[in-house]
mmCIF file of C-alpha atoms in Angstrom:
data_model
loop_
_atom_site.group_PDB
_atom_site.id
_atom_site.type_symbol
_atom_site.label_atom_id
_atom_site.label_comp_id
_atom_site.label_asym_id
_atom_site.label_seq_id
_atom_site.Cartn_x
_atom_site.Cartn_y
_atom_site.Cartn_z
ATOM 1 C CA MET J 1 80.258 118.520 147.689
ATOM 2 C CA THR J 2 80.603 118.499 143.938
ATOM 3 C CA GLU J 3 83.380 116.480 142.339
ATOM 4 C CA GLU J 4 85.692 118.366 139.982
ATOM 5 C CA PRO J 5 85.423 117.208 136.358
ATOM 6 C CA SER J 6 88.369 115.343 134.885
ATOM 7 C CA GLU J 7 90.536 116.891 132.187
ATOM 8 C CA ARG J 8 88.914 114.557 129.658
ATOM 9 C CA LEU J 9 85.431 115.676 130.642
ATOM 10 C CA ILE J 10 86.512 119.314 130.348
ATOM 11 C CA GLU J 11 87.877 118.604 126.852
ATOM 12 C CA GLN J 12 84.596 116.944 125.861
ATOM 13 C CA ARG J 13 82.648 119.966 127.086
ATOM 14 C CA ILE J 14 84.963 122.322 125.206
ATOM 15 C CA ARG J 15 84.407 120.363 121.996
ATOM 16 C CA ASN J 16 80.645 120.686 122.537
ATOM 17 C CA ARG J 17 80.988 124.453 123.119
ATOM 18 C CA ILE J 18 83.028 124.779 119.918
ATOM 19 C CA TYR J 19 80.216 122.994 118.078
ATOM 20 C CA GLU J 20 77.710 125.499 119.491
ATOM 21 C CA ILE J 21 79.893 128.397 118.366
ATOM 22 C CA LEU J 22 80.169 126.830 114.900
ATOM 23 C CA GLU J 23 76.364 126.961 114.763
ATOM 24 C CA ILE J 24 76.531 130.713 115.402
ATOM 25 C CA LEU J 25 79.248 131.226 112.769
ATOM 26 C CA ALA J 26 77.278 129.105 110.280
ATOM 27 C CA ASP J 27 74.296 131.449 110.654
ATOM 28 C CA CYS J 28 76.191 134.129 108.741
ATOM 29 C CA ASP J 29 74.826 137.639 109.467
ATOM 30 C CA ALA J 30 72.244 136.268 111.924
ATOM 31 C CA GLY J 31 75.101 134.806 113.962
ATOM 32 C CA VAL J 32 76.646 138.253 114.301
ATOM 33 C CA ASP J 33 73.253 139.571 115.424
ATOM 34 C CA ILE J 34 72.957 136.834 118.063
ATOM 35 C CA VAL J 35 76.287 137.443 119.835
ATOM 36 C CA GLY J 36 77.383 140.883 118.634
ATOM 37 C CA ILE J 37 80.665 141.743 117.000
ATOM 38 C CA LYS J 38 82.872 141.075 120.039
ATOM 39 C CA GLY J 39 81.138 137.790 120.794
ATOM 40 C CA TYR J 40 81.502 136.707 117.179
ATOM 41 C CA PHE J 41 85.280 136.994 117.404
ATOM 42 C CA TYR J 42 86.012 136.210 121.038
ATOM 43 C CA LEU J 43 83.685 133.298 121.793
ATOM 44 C CA PHE J 44 85.537 131.102 119.326
ATOM 45 C CA GLU J 45 88.947 132.382 120.342
ATOM 46 C CA ASP J 46 88.242 131.681 124.012
ATOM 47 C CA PHE J 47 87.880 127.979 123.277
ATOM 48 C CA VAL J 48 90.211 127.397 120.339
ATOM 49 C CA HIS J 49 93.463 128.831 121.648
ATOM 50 C CA ARG J 50 93.999 126.173 124.288
ATOM 51 C CA PRO J 51 97.227 124.199 124.621
ATOM 52 C CA SER J 52 95.363 120.887 124.221
ATOM 53 C CA ILE J 53 93.855 121.937 120.881
ATOM 54 C CA GLU J 54 97.026 123.491 119.570
ATOM 55 C CA ALA J 55 98.965 120.362 120.616
ATOM 56 C CA GLY J 56 96.360 117.990 119.191
ATOM 57 C CA THR J 57 95.559 116.326 122.533
ATOM 58 C CA SER J 58 91.962 117.496 122.944
ATOM 59 C CA ALA J 59 88.712 115.612 122.319
ATOM 60 C CA LEU J 60 88.802 116.930 118.743
ATOM 61 C CA SER J 61 89.692 114.473 116.019
ATOM 62 C CA LYS J 62 92.601 115.347 113.737
ATOM 63 C CA GLU J 63 90.177 116.495 111.018
ATOM 64 C CA GLU J 64 88.067 118.527 113.468
ATOM 65 C CA ARG J 65 91.163 120.213 114.836
ATOM 66 C CA ALA J 66 92.315 121.157 111.328
ATOM 67 C CA VAL J 67 88.983 122.690 110.361
ATOM 68 C CA VAL J 68 88.673 124.549 113.683
ATOM 69 C CA LEU J 69 92.155 126.039 113.253
ATOM 70 C CA GLU J 70 91.228 126.993 109.676
ATOM 71 C CA ILE J 71 88.178 128.904 110.937
ATOM 72 C CA ALA J 72 90.361 130.574 113.575
ATOM 73 C CA GLU J 73 92.584 131.800 110.732
ATOM 74 C CA PHE J 74 89.501 133.177 108.912
ATOM 75 C CA LEU J 75 88.475 135.059 112.053
ATOM 76 C CA GLU J 76 91.992 136.399 112.570
ATOM 77 C CA ALA J 77 92.141 137.590 108.944
ATOM 78 C CA ALA J 78 88.764 139.315 109.311
ATOM 79 C CA SER J 79 89.885 140.967 112.541
ATOM 80 C CA GLU J 80 93.125 142.166 110.949
ATOM 81 C CA THR J 81 91.156 143.712 108.081
ATOM 82 C CA ASN J 82 89.564 146.118 110.532
ATOM 83 C CA PRO J 83 90.125 145.583 114.260
ATOM 84 C CA ASP J 84 87.442 148.188 115.038
ATOM 85 C CA PHE J 85 84.598 146.803 112.923
ATOM 86 C CA THR J 86 81.145 147.835 114.003
ATOM 87 C CA LYS J 87 78.548 145.099 113.664
ATOM 88 C CA ALA J 88 77.079 146.795 110.565
ATOM 89 C CA GLU J 89 80.498 147.274 108.940
ATOM 90 C CA PHE J 90 81.405 143.667 109.604
ATOM 91 C CA ILE J 91 78.186 142.376 108.052
ATOM 92 C CA ASP J 92 78.619 144.726 105.060
ATOM 93 C CA SER J 93 82.191 143.453 104.568
ATOM 94 C CA ASP J 94 80.805 139.960 103.776
ATOM 95 C CA TRP J 95 83.247 138.294 106.159
ATOM 96 C CA PRO J 96 80.361 136.423 107.808
ATOM 97 C CA GLY J 97 79.427 135.144 104.337
ATOM 98 C CA LYS J 98 82.982 133.913 103.798
ATOM 99 C CA ILE J 99 83.221 132.258 107.217
ATOM 100 C CA ALA J 100 79.760 130.621 107.238
ATOM 101 C CA PRO J 101 80.458 127.876 104.632
ATOM 102 C CA ALA J 102 83.569 126.741 106.509
ATOM 103 C CA ALA J 103 81.598 126.759 109.782
ATOM 104 C CA ARG J 104 78.811 124.693 108.169
ATOM 105 C CA ALA J 105 81.349 122.160 106.901
ATOM 106 C CA ALA J 106 82.964 122.002 110.345
ATOM 107 C CA ARG J 107 79.582 121.565 112.001
ATOM 108 C CA ALA J 108 78.793 118.655 109.648
ATOM 109 C CA LEU J 109 82.178 117.106 110.441
ATOM 110 C CA PHE J 110 81.490 117.342 114.187
ATOM 111 C CA LEU J 111 78.078 115.750 113.742
ATOM 112 C CA ARG J 112 79.565 112.707 112.000
ATOM 113 C CA ARG J 113 80.915 111.673 115.392
ATOM 114 C CA GLY J 114 78.171 113.363 117.409
ATOM 115 C CA LEU J 115 78.453 115.355 120.595
ATOM 116 C CA PHE J 116 80.141 114.124 123.742
ATOM 117 C CA SER J 117 78.508 113.561 127.092
ATOM 118 C CA GLU J 118 78.747 116.489 129.470
ATOM 119 C CA LYS J 119 78.799 114.127 132.494
ATOM 120 C CA VAL J 120 80.633 110.912 131.559
ATOM 121 C CA GLU J 121 84.088 110.461 130.050
ATOM 122 C CA GLU J 122 83.910 108.975 126.549
ATOM 123 C CA LEU J 123 86.535 107.816 124.109
ATOM 124 C CA ASP J 124 84.193 108.759 121.284
ATOM 125 C CA PRO J 125 80.711 110.249 121.507
ATOM 126 C CA GLY J 126 78.287 107.621 122.791
ATOM 127 C CA GLN J 127 81.091 105.298 123.873
ATOM 128 C CA PRO J 128 81.804 105.671 127.630
ATOM 129 C CA ALA J 129 85.488 105.235 128.521
ATOM 130 C CA ALA J 130 84.778 102.509 131.122
ATOM 131 C CA ILE J 131 82.908 100.360 128.597
ATOM 132 C CA ALA J 132 85.503 100.942 125.892
ATOM 133 C CA ALA J 133 88.338 100.014 128.277
ATOM 134 C CA GLY J 134 86.632 96.682 129.075
ATOM 135 C CA ARG J 135 86.573 95.527 125.472
#
């Protein structure tokens, strides 16, 4: 029987998935090629529009949350420009080129703290909650 992950562990995993999506967005046109036009928009949205992120109670730092919400606004603006973009039209529009620098900056911000464990609760990456609580 597998134990259900805690809310904290889920939040850590979500932060790691957001980082992976930032890598795709940072790849500019190649990122669109990797996941397609729907994936480009919806992968990020699936993880970002969570109550914990919007409320600021996720594993994201305050700065990470701000930059992630900024990228979400970029993606929403691009989608509003043409909700029916084909992959080629989207690449030709240069939206990926506008989004990529913000995604690269966000990725660098995430890496300052590092990635969280997928198996152990941590207060910060590399700092298990049990050890931190015993300090």
